[in-house]
PDB file of C-alpha atoms and ligand atoms in Angstrom:
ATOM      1  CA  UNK O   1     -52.290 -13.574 -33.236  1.00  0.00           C
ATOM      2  CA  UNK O   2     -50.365 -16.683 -32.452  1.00  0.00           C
ATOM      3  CA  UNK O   3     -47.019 -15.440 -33.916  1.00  0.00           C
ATOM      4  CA  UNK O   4     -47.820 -12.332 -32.080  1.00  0.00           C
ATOM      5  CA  UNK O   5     -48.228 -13.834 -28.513  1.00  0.00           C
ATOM      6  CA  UNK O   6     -45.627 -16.529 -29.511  1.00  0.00           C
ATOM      7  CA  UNK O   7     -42.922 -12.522 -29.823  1.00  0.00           C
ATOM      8  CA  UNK O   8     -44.719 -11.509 -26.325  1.00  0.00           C
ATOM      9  CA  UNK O   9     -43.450 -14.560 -24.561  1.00  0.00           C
ATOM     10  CA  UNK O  10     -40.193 -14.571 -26.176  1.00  0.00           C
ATOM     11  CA  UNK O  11     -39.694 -10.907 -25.068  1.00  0.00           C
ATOM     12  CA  UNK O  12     -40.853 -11.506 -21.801  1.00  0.00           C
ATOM     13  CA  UNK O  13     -38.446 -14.387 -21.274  1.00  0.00           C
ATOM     14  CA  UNK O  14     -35.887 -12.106 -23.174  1.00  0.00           C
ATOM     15  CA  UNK O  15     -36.858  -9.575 -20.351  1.00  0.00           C
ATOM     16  CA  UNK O  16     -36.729 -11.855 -17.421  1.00  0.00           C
ATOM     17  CA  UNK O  17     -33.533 -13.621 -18.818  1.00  0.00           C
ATOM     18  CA  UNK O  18     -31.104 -13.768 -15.332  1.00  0.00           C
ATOM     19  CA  UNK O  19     -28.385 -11.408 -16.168  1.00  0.00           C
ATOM     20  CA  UNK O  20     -24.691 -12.612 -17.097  1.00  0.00           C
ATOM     21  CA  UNK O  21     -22.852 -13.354 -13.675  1.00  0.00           C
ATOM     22  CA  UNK O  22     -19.214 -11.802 -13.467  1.00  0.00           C
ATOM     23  CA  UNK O  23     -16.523 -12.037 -11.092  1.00  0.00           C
ATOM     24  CA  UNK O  24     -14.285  -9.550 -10.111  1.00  0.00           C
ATOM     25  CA  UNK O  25     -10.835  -9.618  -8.725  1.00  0.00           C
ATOM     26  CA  UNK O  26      -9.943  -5.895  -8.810  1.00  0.00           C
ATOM     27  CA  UNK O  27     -12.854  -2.970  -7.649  1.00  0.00           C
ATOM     28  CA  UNK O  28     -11.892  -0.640 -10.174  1.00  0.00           C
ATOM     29  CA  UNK O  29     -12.815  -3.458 -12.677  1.00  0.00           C
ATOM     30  CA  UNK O  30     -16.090  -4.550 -10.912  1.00  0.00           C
ATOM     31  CA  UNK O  31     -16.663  -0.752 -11.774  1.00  0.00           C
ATOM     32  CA  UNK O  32     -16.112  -0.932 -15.365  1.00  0.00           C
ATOM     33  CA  UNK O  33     -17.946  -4.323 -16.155  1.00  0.00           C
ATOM     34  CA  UNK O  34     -20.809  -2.356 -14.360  1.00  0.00           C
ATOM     35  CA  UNK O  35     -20.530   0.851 -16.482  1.00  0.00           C
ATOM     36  CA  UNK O  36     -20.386  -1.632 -19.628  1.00  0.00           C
ATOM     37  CA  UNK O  37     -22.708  -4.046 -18.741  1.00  0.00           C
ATOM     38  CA  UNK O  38     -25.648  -2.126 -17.497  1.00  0.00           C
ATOM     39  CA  UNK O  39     -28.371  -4.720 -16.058  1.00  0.00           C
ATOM     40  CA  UNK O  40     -27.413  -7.169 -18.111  1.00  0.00           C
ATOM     41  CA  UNK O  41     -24.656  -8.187 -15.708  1.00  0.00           C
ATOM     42  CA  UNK O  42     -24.742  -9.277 -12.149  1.00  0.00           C
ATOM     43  CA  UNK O  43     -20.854  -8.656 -10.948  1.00  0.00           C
ATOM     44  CA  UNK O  44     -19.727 -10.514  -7.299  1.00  0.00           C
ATOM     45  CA  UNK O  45     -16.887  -8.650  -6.227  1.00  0.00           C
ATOM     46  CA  UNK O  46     -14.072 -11.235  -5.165  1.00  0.00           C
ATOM     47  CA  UNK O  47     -12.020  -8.520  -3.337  1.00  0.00           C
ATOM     48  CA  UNK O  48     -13.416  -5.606  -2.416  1.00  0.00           C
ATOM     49  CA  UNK O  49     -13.192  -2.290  -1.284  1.00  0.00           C
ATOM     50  CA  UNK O  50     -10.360  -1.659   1.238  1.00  0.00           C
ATOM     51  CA  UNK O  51      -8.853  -5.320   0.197  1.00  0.00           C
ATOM     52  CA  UNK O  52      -4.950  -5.942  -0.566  1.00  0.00           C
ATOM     53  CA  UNK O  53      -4.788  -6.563  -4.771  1.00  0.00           C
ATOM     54  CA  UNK O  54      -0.697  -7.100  -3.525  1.00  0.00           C
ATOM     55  CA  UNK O  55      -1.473  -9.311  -1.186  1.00  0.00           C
ATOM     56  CA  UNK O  56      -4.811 -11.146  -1.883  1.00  0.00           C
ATOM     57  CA  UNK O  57      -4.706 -15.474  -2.692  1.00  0.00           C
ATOM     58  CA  UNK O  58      -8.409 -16.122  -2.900  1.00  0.00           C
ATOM     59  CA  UNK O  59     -10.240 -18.825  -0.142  1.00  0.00           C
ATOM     60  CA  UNK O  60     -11.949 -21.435  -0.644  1.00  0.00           C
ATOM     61  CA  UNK O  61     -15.120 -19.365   0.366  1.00  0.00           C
ATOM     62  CA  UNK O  62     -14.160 -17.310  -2.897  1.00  0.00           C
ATOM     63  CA  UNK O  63     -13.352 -19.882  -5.231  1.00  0.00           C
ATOM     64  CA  UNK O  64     -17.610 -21.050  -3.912  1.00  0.00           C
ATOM     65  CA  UNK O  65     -18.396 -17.635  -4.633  1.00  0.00           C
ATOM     66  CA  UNK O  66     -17.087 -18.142  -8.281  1.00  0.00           C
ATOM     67  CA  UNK O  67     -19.266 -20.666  -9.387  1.00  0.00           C
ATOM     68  CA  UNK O  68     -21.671 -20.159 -11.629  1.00  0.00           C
ATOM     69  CA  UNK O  69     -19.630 -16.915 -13.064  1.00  0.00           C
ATOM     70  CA  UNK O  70     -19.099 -17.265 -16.601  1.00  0.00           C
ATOM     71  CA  UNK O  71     -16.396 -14.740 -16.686  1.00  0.00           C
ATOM     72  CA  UNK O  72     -13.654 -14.154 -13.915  1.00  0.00           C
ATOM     73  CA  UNK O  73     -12.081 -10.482 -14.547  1.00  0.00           C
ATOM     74  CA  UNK O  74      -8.499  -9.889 -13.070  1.00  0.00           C
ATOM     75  CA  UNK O  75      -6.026  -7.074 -13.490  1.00  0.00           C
ATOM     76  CA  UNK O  76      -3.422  -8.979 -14.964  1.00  0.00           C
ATOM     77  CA  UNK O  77      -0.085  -7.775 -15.684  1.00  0.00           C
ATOM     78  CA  UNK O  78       1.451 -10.320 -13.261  1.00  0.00           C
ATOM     79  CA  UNK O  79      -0.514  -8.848 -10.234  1.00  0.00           C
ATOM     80  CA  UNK O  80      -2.594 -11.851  -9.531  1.00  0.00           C
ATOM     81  CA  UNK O  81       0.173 -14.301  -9.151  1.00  0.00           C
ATOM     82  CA  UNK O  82      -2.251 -17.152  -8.120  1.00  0.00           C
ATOM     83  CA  UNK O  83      -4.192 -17.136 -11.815  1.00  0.00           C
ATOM     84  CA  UNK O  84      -2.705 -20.192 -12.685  1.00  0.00           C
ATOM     85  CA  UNK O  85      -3.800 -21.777  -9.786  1.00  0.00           C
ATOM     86  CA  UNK O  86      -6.963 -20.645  -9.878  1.00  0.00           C
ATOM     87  CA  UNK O  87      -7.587 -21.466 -13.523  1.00  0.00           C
ATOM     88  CA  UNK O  88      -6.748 -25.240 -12.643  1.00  0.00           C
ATOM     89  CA  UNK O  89      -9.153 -24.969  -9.769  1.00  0.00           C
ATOM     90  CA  UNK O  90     -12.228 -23.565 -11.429  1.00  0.00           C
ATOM     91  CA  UNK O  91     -11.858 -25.605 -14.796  1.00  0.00           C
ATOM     92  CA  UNK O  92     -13.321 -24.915 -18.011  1.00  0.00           C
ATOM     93  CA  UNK O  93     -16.684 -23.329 -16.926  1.00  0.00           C
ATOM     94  CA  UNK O  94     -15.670 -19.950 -16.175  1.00  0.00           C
ATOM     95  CA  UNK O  95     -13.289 -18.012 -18.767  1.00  0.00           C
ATOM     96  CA  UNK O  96     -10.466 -15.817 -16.880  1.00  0.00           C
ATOM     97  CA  UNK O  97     -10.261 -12.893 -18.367  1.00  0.00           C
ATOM     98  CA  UNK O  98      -7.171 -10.808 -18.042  1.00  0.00           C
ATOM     99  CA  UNK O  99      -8.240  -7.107 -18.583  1.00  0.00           C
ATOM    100  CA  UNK O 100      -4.777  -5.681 -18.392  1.00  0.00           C
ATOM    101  CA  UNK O 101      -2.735  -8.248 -20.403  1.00  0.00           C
ATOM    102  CA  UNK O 102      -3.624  -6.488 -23.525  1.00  0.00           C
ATOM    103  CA  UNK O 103      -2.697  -2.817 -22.547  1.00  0.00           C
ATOM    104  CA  UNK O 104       0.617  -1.609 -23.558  1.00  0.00           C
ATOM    105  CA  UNK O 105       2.913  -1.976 -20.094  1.00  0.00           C
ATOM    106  CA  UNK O 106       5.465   0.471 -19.104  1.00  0.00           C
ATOM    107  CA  UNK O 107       8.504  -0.824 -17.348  1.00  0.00           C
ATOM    108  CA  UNK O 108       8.172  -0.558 -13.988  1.00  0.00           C
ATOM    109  CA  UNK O 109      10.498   2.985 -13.223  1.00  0.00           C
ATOM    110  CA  UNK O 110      13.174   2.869 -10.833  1.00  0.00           C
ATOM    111  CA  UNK O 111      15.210   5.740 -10.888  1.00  0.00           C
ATOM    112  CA  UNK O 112      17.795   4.972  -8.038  1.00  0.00           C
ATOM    113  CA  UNK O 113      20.948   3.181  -8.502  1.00  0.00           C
ATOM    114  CA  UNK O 114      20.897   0.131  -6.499  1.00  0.00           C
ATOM    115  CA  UNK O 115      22.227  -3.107  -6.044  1.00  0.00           C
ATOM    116  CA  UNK O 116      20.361  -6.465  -6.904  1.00  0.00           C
ATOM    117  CA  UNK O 117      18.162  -8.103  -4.387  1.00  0.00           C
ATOM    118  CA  UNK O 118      17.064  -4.614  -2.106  1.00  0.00           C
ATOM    119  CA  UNK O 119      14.281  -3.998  -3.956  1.00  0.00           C
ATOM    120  CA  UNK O 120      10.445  -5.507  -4.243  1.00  0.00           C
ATOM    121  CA  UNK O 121      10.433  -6.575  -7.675  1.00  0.00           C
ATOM    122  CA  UNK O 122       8.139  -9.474  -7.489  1.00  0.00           C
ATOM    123  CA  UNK O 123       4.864  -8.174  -9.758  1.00  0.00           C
ATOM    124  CA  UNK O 124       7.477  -8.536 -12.623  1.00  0.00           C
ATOM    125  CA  UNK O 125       9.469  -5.730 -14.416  1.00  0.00           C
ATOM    126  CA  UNK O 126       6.026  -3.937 -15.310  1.00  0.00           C
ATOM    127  CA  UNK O 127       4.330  -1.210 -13.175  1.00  0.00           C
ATOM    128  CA  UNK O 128       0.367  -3.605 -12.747  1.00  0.00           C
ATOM    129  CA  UNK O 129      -0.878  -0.446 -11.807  1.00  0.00           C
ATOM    130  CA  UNK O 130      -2.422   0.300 -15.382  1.00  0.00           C
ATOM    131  CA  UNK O 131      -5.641   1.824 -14.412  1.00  0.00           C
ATOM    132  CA  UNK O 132      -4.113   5.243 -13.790  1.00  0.00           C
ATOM    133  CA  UNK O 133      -4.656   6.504 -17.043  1.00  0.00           C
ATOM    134  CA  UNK O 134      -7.728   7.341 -18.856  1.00  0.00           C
ATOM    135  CA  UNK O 135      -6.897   5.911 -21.655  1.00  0.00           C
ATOM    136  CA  UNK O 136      -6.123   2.054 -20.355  1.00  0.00           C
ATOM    137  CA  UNK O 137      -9.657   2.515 -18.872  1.00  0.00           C
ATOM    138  CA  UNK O 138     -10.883   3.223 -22.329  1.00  0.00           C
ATOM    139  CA  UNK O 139      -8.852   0.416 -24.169  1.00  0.00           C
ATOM    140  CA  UNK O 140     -10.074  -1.414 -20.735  1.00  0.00           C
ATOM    141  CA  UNK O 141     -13.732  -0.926 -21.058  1.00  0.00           C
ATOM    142  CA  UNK O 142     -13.536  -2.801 -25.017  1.00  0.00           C
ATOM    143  CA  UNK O 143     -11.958  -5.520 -23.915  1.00  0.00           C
ATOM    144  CA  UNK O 144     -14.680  -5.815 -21.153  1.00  0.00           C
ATOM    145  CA  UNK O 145     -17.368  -5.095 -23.964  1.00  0.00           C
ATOM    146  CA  UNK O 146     -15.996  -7.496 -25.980  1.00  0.00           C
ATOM    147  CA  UNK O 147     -15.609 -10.458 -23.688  1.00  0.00           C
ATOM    148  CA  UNK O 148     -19.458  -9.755 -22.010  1.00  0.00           C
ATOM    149  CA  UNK O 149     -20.101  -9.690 -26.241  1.00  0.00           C
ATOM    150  CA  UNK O 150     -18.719 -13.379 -26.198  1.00  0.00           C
ATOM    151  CA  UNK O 151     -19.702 -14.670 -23.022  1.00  0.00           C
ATOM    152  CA  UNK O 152     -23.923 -13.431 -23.986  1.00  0.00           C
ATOM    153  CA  UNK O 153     -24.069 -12.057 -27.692  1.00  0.00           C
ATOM    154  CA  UNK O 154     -27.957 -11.533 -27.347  1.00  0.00           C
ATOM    155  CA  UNK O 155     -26.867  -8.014 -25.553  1.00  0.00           C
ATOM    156  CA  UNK O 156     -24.076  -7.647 -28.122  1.00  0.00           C
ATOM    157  CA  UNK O 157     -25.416  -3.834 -28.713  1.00  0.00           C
ATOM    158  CA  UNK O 158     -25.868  -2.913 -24.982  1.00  0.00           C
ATOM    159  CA  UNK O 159     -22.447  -3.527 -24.245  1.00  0.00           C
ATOM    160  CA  UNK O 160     -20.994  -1.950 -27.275  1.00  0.00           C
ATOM    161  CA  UNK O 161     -23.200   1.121 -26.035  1.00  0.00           C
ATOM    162  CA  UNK O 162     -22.120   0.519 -22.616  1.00  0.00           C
ATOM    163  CA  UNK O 163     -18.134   0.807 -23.494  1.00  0.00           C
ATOM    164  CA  UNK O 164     -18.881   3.817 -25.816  1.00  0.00           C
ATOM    165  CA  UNK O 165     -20.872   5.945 -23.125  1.00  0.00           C
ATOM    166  CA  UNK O 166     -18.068   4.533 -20.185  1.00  0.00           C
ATOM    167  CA  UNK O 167     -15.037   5.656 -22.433  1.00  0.00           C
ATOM    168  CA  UNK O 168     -16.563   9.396 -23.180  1.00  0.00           C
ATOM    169  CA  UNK O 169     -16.324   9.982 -19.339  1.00  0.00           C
ATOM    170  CA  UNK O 170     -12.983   9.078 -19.268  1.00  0.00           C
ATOM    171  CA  UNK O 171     -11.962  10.639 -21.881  1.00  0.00           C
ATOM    172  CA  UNK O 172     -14.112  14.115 -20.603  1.00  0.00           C
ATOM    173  CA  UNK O 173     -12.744  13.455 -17.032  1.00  0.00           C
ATOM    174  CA  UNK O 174      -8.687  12.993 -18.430  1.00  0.00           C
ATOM    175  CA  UNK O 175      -9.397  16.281 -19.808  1.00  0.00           C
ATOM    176  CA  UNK O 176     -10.836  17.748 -16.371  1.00  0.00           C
ATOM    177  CA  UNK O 177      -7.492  16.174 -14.904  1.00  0.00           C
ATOM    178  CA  UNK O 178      -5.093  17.758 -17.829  1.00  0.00           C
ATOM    179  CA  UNK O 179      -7.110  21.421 -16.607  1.00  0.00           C
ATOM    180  CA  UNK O 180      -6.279  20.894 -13.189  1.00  0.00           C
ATOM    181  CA  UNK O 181      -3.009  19.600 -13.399  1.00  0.00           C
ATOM    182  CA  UNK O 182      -2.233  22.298 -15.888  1.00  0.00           C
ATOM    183  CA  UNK O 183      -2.629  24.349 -12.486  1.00  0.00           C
ATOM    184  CA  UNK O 184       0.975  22.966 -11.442  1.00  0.00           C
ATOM    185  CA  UNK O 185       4.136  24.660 -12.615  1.00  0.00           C
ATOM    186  CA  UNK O 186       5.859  21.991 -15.372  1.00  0.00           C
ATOM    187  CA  UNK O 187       8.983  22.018 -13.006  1.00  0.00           C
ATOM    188  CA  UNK O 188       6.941  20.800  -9.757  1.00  0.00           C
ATOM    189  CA  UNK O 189       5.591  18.002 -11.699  1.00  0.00           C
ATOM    190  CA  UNK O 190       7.113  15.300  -9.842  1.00  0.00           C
ATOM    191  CA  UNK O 191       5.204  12.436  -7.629  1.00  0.00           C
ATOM    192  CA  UNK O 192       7.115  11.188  -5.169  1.00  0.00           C
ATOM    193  CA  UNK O 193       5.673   8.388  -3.184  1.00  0.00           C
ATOM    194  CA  UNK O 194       6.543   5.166  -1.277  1.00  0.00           C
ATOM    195  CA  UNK O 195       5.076   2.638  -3.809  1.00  0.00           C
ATOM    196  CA  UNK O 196       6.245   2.878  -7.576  1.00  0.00           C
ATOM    197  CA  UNK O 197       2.203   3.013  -8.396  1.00  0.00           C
ATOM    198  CA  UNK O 198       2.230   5.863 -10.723  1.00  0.00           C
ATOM    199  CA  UNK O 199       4.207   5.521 -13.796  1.00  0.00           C
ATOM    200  CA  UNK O 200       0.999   5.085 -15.881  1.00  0.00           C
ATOM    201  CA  UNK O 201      -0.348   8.406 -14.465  1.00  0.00           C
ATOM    202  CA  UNK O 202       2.906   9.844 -15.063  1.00  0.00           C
ATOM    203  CA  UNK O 203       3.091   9.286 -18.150  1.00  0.00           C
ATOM    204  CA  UNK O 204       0.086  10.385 -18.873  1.00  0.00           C
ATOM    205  CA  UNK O 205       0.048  13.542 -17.071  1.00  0.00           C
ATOM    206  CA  UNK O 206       3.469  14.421 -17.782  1.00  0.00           C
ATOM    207  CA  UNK O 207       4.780  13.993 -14.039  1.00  0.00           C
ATOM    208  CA  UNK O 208       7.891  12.330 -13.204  1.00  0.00           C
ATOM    209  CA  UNK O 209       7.692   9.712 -10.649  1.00  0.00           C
ATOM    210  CA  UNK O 210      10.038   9.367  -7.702  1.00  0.00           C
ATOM    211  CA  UNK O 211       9.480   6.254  -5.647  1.00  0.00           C
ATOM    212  CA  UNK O 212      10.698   4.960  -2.319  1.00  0.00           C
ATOM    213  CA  UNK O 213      10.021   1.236  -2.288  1.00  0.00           C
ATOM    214  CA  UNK O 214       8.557  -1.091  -4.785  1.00  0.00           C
ATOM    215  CA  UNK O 215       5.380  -1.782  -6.640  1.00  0.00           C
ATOM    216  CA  UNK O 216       4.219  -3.784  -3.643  1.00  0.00           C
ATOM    217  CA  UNK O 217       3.064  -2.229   0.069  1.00  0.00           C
ATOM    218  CA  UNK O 218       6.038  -3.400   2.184  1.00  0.00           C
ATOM    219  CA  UNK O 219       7.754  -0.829   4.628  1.00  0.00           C
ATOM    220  CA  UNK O 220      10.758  -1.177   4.280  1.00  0.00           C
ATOM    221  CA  UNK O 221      12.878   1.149   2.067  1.00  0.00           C
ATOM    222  CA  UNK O 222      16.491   0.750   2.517  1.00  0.00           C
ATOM    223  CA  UNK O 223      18.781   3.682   3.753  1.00  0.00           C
ATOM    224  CA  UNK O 224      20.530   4.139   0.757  1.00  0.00           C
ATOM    225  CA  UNK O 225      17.306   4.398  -1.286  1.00  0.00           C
ATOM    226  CA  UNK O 226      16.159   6.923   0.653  1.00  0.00           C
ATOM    227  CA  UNK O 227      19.366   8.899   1.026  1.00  0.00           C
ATOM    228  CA  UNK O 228      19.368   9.289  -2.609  1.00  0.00           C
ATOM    229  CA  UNK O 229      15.445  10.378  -2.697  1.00  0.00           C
ATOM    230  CA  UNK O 230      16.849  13.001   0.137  1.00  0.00           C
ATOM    231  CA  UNK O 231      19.296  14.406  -2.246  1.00  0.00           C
ATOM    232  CA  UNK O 232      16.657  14.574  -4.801  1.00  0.00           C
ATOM    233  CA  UNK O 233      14.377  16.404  -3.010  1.00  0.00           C
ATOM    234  CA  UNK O 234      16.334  18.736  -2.420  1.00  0.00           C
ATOM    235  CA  UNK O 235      18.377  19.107  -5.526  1.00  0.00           C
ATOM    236  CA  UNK O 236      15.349  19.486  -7.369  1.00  0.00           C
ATOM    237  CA  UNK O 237      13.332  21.840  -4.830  1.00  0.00           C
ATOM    238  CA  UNK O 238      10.366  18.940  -4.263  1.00  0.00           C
ATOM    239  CA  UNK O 239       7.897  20.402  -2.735  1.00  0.00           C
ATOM    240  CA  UNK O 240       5.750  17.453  -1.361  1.00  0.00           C
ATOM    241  CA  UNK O 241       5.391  13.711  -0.981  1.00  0.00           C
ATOM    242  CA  UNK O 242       2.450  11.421  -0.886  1.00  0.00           C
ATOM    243  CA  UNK O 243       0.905   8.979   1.257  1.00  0.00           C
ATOM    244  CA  UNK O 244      -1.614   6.389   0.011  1.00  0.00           C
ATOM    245  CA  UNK O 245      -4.379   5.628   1.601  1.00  0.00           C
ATOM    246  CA  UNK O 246      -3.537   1.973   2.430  1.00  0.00           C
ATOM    247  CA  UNK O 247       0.044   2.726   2.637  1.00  0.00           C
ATOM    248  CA  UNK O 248       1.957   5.513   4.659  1.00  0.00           C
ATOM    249  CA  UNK O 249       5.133   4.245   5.650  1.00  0.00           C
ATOM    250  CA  UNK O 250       7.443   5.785   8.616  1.00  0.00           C
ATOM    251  CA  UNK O 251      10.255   6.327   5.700  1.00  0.00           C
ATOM    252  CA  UNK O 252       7.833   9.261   4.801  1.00  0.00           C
ATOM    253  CA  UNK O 253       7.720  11.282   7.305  1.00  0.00           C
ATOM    254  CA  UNK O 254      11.095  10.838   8.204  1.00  0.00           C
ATOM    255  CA  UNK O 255      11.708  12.169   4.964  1.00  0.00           C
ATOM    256  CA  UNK O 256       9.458  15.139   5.354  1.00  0.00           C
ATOM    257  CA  UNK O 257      11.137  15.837   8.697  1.00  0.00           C
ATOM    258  CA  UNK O 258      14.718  15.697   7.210  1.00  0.00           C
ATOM    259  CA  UNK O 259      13.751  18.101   4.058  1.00  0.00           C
ATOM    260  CA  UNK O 260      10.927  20.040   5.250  1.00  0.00           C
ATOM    261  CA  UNK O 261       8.561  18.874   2.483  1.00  0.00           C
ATOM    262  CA  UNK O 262       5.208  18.705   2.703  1.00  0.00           C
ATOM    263  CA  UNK O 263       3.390  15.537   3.106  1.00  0.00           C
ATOM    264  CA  UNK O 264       0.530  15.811   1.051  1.00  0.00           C
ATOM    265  CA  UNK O 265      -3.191  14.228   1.233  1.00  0.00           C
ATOM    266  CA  UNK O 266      -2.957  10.284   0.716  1.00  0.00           C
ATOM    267  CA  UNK O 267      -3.099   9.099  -2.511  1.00  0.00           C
ATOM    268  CA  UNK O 268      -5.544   6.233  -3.948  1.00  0.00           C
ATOM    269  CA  UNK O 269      -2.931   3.735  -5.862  1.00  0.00           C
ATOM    270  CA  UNK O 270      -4.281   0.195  -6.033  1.00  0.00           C
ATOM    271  CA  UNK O 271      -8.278   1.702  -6.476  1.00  0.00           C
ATOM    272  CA  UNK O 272      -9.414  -0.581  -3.494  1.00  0.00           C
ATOM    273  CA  UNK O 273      -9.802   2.285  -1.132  1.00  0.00           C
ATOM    274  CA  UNK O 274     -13.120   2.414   0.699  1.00  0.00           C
ATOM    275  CA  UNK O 275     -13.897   6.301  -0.071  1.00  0.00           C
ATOM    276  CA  UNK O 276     -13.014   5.908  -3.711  1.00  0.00           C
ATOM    277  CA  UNK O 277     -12.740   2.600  -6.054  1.00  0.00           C
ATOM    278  CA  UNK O 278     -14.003   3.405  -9.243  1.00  0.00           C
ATOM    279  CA  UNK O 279     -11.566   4.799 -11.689  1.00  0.00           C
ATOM    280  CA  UNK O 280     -13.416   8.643 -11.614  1.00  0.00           C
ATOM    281  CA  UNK O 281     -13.471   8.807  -8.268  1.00  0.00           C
ATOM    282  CA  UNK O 282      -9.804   7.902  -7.423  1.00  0.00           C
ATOM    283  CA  UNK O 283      -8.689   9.899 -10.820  1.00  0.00           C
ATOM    284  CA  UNK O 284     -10.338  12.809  -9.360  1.00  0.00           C
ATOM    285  CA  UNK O 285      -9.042  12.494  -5.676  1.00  0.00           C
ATOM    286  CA  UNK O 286      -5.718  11.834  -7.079  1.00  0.00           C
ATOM    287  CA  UNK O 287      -5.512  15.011  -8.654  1.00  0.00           C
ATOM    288  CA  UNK O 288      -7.238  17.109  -6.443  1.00  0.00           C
ATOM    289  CA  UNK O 289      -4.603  16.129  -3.853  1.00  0.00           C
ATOM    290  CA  UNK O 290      -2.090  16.549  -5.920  1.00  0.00           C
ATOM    291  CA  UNK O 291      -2.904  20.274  -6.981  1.00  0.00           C
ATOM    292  CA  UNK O 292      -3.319  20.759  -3.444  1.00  0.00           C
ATOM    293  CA  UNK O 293      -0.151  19.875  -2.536  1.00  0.00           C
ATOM    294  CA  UNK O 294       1.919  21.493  -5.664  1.00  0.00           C
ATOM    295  CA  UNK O 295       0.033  24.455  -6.904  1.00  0.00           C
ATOM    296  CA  UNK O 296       0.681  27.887  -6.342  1.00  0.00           C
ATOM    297  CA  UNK O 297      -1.577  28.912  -3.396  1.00  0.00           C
ATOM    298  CA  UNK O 298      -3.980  31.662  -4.829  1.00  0.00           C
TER     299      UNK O 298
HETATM  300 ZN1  LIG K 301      -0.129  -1.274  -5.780  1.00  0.00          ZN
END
């Protein structure tokens, strides 16, 4: 009886243990270390919805709203370019965790000739944006499983569970996407937008990407570059460009008016936007839009 009561008091406690605290830098990944952690995990979103990943350097408010985290989950890839910063800051008690430094990169595509210095290169000579493709996400959600494994080990099997069930939606929505895109003629596969967001996507999908400006948000694309995206267009019989929802630059339209492309539905490229932040919900507004835009009308 005593060893019995002795294993109902240890579950209980085991029950009522306060789940692992997690902070997030990116929404997309407050998403995943949800899907993988289940209730095990408490996750305080850092930036959220409708926040600037380009543009974000945490407060001290933030940094407050840290403590007590045991893990601290960034992009990576160069995209938070305060980490090292930050990692002084906080000190040893909470373990940064870089979720994208371990996914294969893809150079960040430019495919304009241009000078040095007119261009935003300052994430690096990588495309950050590595959560367009279902397959990061997957390679994405073990590294999360894996570091929640670490961080509590007691819920070792929840979050190996947790990863498993999170990557067979991926992988069941990439092949949704792959149907739908499948919709658009091979030769009209081509994403032209402002920010060079897409080259994971791209690759994945088997789009070319055509891109104004740089990875980052700024405005300004210079006449040359978009001269040369003119020609394009029409050399190659583009039938649309794309917005994004944070980012829909005059260049654009002025574009659009030049060409007589259409300007298609904004696009969700840094996952922070308010009406979709989780990986599924951007994939699949992402490539609704772009059908939209590029399919045959039936
Ligand atoms: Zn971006």
């Amino acid at each position: 009886m005593k060893t019995f009561l002795a294993a109902f008091a240890l579950s209980l406690a085991i029950g009522q243990a306060a789940p692992l605290k997690v902070a997030s830098l990116h929404p997309l990944v407050a998403d995943l270390a949800r899907q993988v952690g289940g209730a095990n995990v408490e996750v305080i979103e850092i930036l959220k919805p409708g926040g600037d990943i380009h543009h974000f350097e945490p407060a001290p408010k933030d940094i407050a709203a840290m403590r007590g985290s045991k893990l601290l989950l960034a992009s990576g890839k160069e995209l938070e370019t305060y980490l090292d910063k930050l990692r002084d800051s906080l000190g040893a008690s909470i373990k940064l965790v870089e979720v994208g430094e371990k996914i294969p990169s893809i150079p960040y595509v430019c495919n304009h000739d241009h000078g040095d210095g007119d261009h935003d290169h300052h994430h690096g000579q990588f495309d950050p944006h590595w959560w367009h493709s279902a397959e990061n996400m997957k390679r994405a959600a073990r590294i999360v499983a894996d570091e929640l494994t670490a961080a509590d080990p007691a819920n070792a099997a929840a979050y190996e569970a947790g990863a498993k069930a999170a990557s067979k939606r991926f992988g069941e929505l990439k092949v949704w996407a792959q149907k739908e895109i499948a919709k658009i003629s091979r030769a009209d596969r081509k994403l032209v937008t402002a920010h060079a967001a897409f080259g994971y996507f791209c690759k994945e999908f088997g789009f070319e990407p055509i891109s104004l400006l740089g990875v980052g948000r700024s405005d300004d694309a210079d006449s040359k570059h978009v001269a040369e995206t003119i020609a394009e267009i029409r050399e190659h019989g583009i039938k649309a460009v794309f917005p994004e929802d944070q980012a829909n630059p005059k260049v654009l339209a002025e574009i659009a008016r030049s060409t007589g492309v259409k300007i298609g539905e904004p696009l969700i490229a840094d996952g922070t936007a308010k009406i979709a932040h989780t990986f599924e919900t951007m994939l699949a507004h992402n490539v609704r839009a772009l059908v939209a835009a590029l399919a045959p009308v039936k």
